[in-house]
N, CA, C and O atoms as a DFTB+ gen file, in Angstrom:
256 C
 N C O
     1  1     -83.320     100.896      25.383
     2  2     -84.141     101.943      25.936
     3  2     -85.106     101.320      26.938
     4  3     -85.828     100.384      26.593
     5  1     -85.132     101.801      28.129
     6  2     -85.960     101.243      29.194
     7  2     -87.347     101.865      29.180
     8  3     -87.499     103.068      28.968
     9  1     -88.349     101.041      29.407
    10  2     -89.725     101.495      29.480
    11  2     -89.869     102.429      30.673
    12  3     -89.264     102.182      31.716
    13  1     -90.654     103.497      30.547
    14  2     -90.806     104.457      31.631
    15  2     -91.969     104.119      32.552
    16  3     -92.181     104.817      33.544
    17  1     -92.728     103.070      32.253
    18  2     -93.830     102.663      33.135
    19  2     -93.263     102.135      34.448
    20  3     -92.077     101.818      34.537
    21  1     -94.106     102.043      35.454
    22  2     -93.695     101.415      36.706
    23  2     -93.669      99.914      36.490
    24  3     -94.718      99.301      36.292
    25  1     -92.509      99.324      36.524
    26  2     -92.357      97.893      36.297
    27  2     -92.617      97.151      37.589
    28  3     -92.330      97.660      38.672
    29  1     -93.163      95.943      37.478
    30  2     -93.275      95.055      38.634
    31  2     -91.881      94.549      38.955
    32  3     -90.950      94.747      38.175
    33  1     -91.735      93.907      40.082
    34  2     -90.424      93.371      40.449
    35  2     -90.556      91.884      40.711
    36  3     -91.439      91.451      41.451
    37  1     -89.678      91.108      40.104
    38  2     -89.656      89.662      40.306
    39  2     -89.253      89.361      41.743
    40  3     -88.299      89.941      42.261
    41  1     -89.983      88.453      42.382
    42  2     -89.629      88.075      43.747
    43  2     -88.377      87.204      43.772
    44  3     -87.785      87.008      44.833
    45  1     -87.965      86.676      42.612
    46  2     -86.811      85.784      42.572
    47  2     -85.490      86.530      42.478
    48  3     -84.557      86.206      43.213
    49  1     -85.383      87.501      41.612
    50  2     -84.100      88.147      41.361
    51  2     -84.127      89.659      41.508
    52  3     -83.080      90.299      41.408
    53  1     -85.284      90.244      41.741
    54  2     -85.362      91.700      41.792
    55  2     -85.262      92.326      40.417
    56  3     -84.981      93.518      40.299
    57  1     -85.488      91.536      39.368
    58  2     -85.417      92.021      37.994
    59  2     -86.766      92.589      37.565
    60  3     -87.797      92.177      38.096
    61  1     -86.784      93.528      36.611
    62  2     -88.045      94.080      36.114
    63  2     -88.909      92.986      35.471
    64  3     -88.392      92.060      34.846
    65  1     -90.199      93.105      35.630
    66  2     -91.150      92.171      35.047
    67  2     -92.053      92.960      34.109
    68  3     -92.595      93.996      34.492
    69  1     -92.216      92.473      32.883
    70  2     -93.096      93.140      31.939
    71  2     -94.547      92.890      32.316
    72  3     -94.897      91.818      32.809
    73  1     -95.385      93.886      32.080
    74  2     -96.817      93.735      32.304
    75  2     -97.551      94.108      31.029
    76  3     -96.937      94.571      30.068
    77  1     -98.854      93.908      31.014
    78  2     -99.662      94.199      29.831
    79  2     -99.430      95.635      29.383
    80  3     -99.508      96.568      30.182
    81  1     -99.146      95.797      28.100
    82  2     -98.927      97.120      27.517
    83  2     -97.472      97.550      27.470
    84  3     -97.148      98.532      26.802
    85  1     -96.584      96.840      28.161
    86  2     -95.160      97.179      28.118
    87  2     -94.565      96.736      26.789
    88  3     -94.978      95.726      26.221
    89  1     -93.599      97.493      26.302
    90  2     -92.882      97.129      25.087
    91  2     -91.774      96.144      25.445
    92  3     -91.024      96.360      26.397
    93  1     -91.676      95.052      24.670
    94  2     -90.634      94.051      24.917
    95  2     -89.283      94.676      24.570
    96  3     -89.165      95.339      23.540
    97  1     -88.270      94.479      25.402
    98  2     -86.958      95.089      25.139
    99  2     -86.263      94.488      23.917
   100  3     -86.558      93.365      23.507
   101  1     -85.347      95.248      23.352
   102  2     -84.540      94.737      22.241
   103  2     -83.673      93.603      22.764
   104  3     -83.244      93.623      23.918
   105  1     -83.412      92.602      21.905
   106  2     -82.621      91.455      22.328
   107  2     -81.943      90.794      21.148
   108  3     -82.336      90.999      20.000
   109  1     -80.930      90.003      21.432
   110  2     -80.280      89.109      20.480
   111  2     -79.903      87.871      21.275
   112  3     -79.269      87.969      22.326
   113  1     -80.300      86.688      20.765
   114  2     -80.054      85.455      21.502
   115  2     -80.022      84.257      20.575
   116  3     -80.393      84.353      19.405
   117  1     -79.579      83.132      21.103
   118  2     -79.596      81.871      20.368
   119  2     -80.914      81.190      20.665
   120  3     -81.272      81.009      21.828
   121  1     -81.640      80.811      19.628
   122  2     -82.967      80.211      19.788
   123  2     -83.021      78.830      19.172
   124  3     -82.325      78.543      18.198
   125  1     -83.846      77.983      19.743
   126  2     -84.137      76.671      19.168
   127  2     -85.225      76.893      18.120
   128  3     -86.346      77.268      18.465
   129  1     -84.907      76.666      16.843
   130  2     -85.841      76.996      15.763
   131  2     -86.244      75.811      14.904
   132  3     -87.108      75.947      14.038
   133  1     -85.628      74.637      15.130
   134  2     -85.909      73.490      14.271
   135  2     -85.605      72.187      15.002
   136  3     -84.826      72.161      15.955
   137  1     -86.224      71.123      14.547
   138  2     -85.909      69.784      15.054
   139  2     -84.970      69.050      14.102
   140  3     -84.503      67.952      14.403
   141  1     -84.693      69.673      12.934
   142  2     -83.830      69.058      11.928
   143  2     -82.372      69.083      12.396
   144  3     -81.852      70.129      12.785
   145  1     -81.726      67.923      12.352
   146  2     -80.346      67.812      12.816
   147  2     -79.437      68.800      12.074
   148  3     -79.457      68.885      10.846
   149  1     -78.649      69.535      12.844
   150  2     -77.732      70.525      12.276
   151  2     -78.356      71.895      12.063
   152  3     -77.642      72.848      11.751
   153  1     -79.679      72.020      12.224
   154  2     -80.361      73.305      12.038
   155  2     -81.191      73.681      13.268
   156  3     -82.118      74.486      13.184
   157  1     -80.839      73.082      14.411
   158  2     -81.627      73.262      15.621
   159  2     -81.606      74.693      16.157
   160  3     -82.628      75.197      16.623
   161  1     -80.449      75.346      16.093
   162  2     -80.282      76.654      16.716
   163  2     -79.926      77.735      15.703
   164  3     -79.281      77.478      14.686
   165  1     -80.367      78.954      16.011
   166  2     -80.119      80.099      15.138
   167  2     -80.099      81.354      16.015
   168  3     -80.829      81.437      17.002
   169  1     -79.268      82.321      15.653
   170  2     -79.269      83.593      16.368
   171  2     -80.415      84.436      15.831
   172  3     -80.529      84.653      14.625
   173  1     -81.263      84.907      16.738
   174  2     -82.375      85.783      16.361
   175  2     -82.296      87.060      17.187
   176  3     -81.617      87.105      18.212
   177  1     -82.991      88.091      16.735
   178  2     -83.069      89.331      17.510
   179  2     -84.495      89.849      17.483
   180  3     -85.389      89.200      16.940
   181  1     -84.708      91.023      18.071
   182  2     -86.044      91.589      18.204
   183  2     -86.711      91.899      16.860
   184  3     -87.920      92.128      16.820
   185  1     -85.964      91.912      15.784
   186  2     -86.538      92.208      14.467
   187  2     -86.753      90.958      13.600
   188  3     -87.337      91.057      12.522
   189  1     -86.291      89.787      14.053
   190  2     -86.351      88.573      13.240
   191  2     -87.763      88.258      12.770
   192  3     -87.962      87.944      11.597
   193  1     -88.738      88.333      13.653
   194  2     -90.137      88.019      13.296
   195  2     -91.011      89.261      13.467
   196  3     -92.142      89.183      13.947
   197  1     -90.463      90.402      13.065
   198  2     -91.154      91.678      13.227
   199  2     -92.547      91.636      12.602
   200  3     -92.717      91.157      11.481
   201  1     -93.533      92.135      13.327
   202  2     -94.907      92.178      12.834
   203  2     -95.684      90.895      13.067
   204  3     -96.856      90.804      12.704
   205  1     -95.038      89.897      13.674
   206  2     -95.710      88.619      13.943
   207  2     -95.828      88.417      15.448
   208  3     -95.028      88.949      16.217
   209  1     -96.823      87.649      15.862
   210  2     -96.972      87.290      17.266
   211  2     -95.849      86.342      17.643
   212  3     -95.447      85.492      16.849
   213  1     -95.339      86.496      18.873
   214  2     -94.239      85.658      19.344
   215  2     -94.514      85.190      20.770
   216  3     -95.202      85.865      21.535
   217  1     -93.979      84.048      21.108
   218  2     -93.969      83.573      22.492
   219  2     -92.512      83.431      22.884
   220  3     -91.744      82.742      22.213
   221  1     -92.137      84.079      23.961
   222  2     -90.754      84.054      24.418
   223  2     -90.725      83.441      25.815
   224  3     -91.438      83.888      26.713
   225  1     -89.905      82.426      25.990
   226  2     -89.746      81.834      27.313
   227  2     -88.267      81.549      27.550
   228  3     -87.486      81.404      26.609
   229  1     -87.906      81.475      28.807
   230  2     -86.500      81.258      29.158
   231  2     -86.436      80.492      30.466
   232  3     -87.407      80.439      31.221
   233  1     -85.283      79.903      30.720
   234  2     -85.043      79.218      31.982
   235  2     -83.564      79.392      32.318
   236  3     -82.750      79.655      31.433
   237  1     -83.217      79.245      33.596
   238  2     -81.815      79.404      33.976
   239  2     -80.933      78.343      33.336
   240  3     -81.388      77.240      33.033
   241  1     -79.686      78.682      33.139
   242  2     -78.727      77.699      32.609
   243  2     -78.594      76.543      33.582
   244  3     -78.662      76.726      34.797
   245  1     -78.404      75.356      33.037
   246  2     -78.122      74.203      33.895
   247  2     -76.774      74.412      34.571
   248  3     -75.861      74.974      33.966
   249  1     -76.638      73.976      35.793
   250  2     -75.389      74.152      36.520
   251  2     -74.516      72.909      36.473
   252  3     -73.442      72.880      37.073
   253  1     -74.967      71.890      35.769
   254  2     -74.200      70.647      35.701
   255  2     -73.116      70.755      34.658
   256  3     -72.361      69.805      34.452
């Protein structure tokens, strides 16, 4: 479900940019959750840490 507010636009890709007060979209992704060998990655979604503060960051895939 898309937010009905006026979204900003990223100068890099023309993609919507969230601003203060916007609801974070639903998602499912692979996350780095541990430094322990064999337990580094886990699939999480928008409900995994429901009710808790979260920091979400991303970067483009390496092209190498």
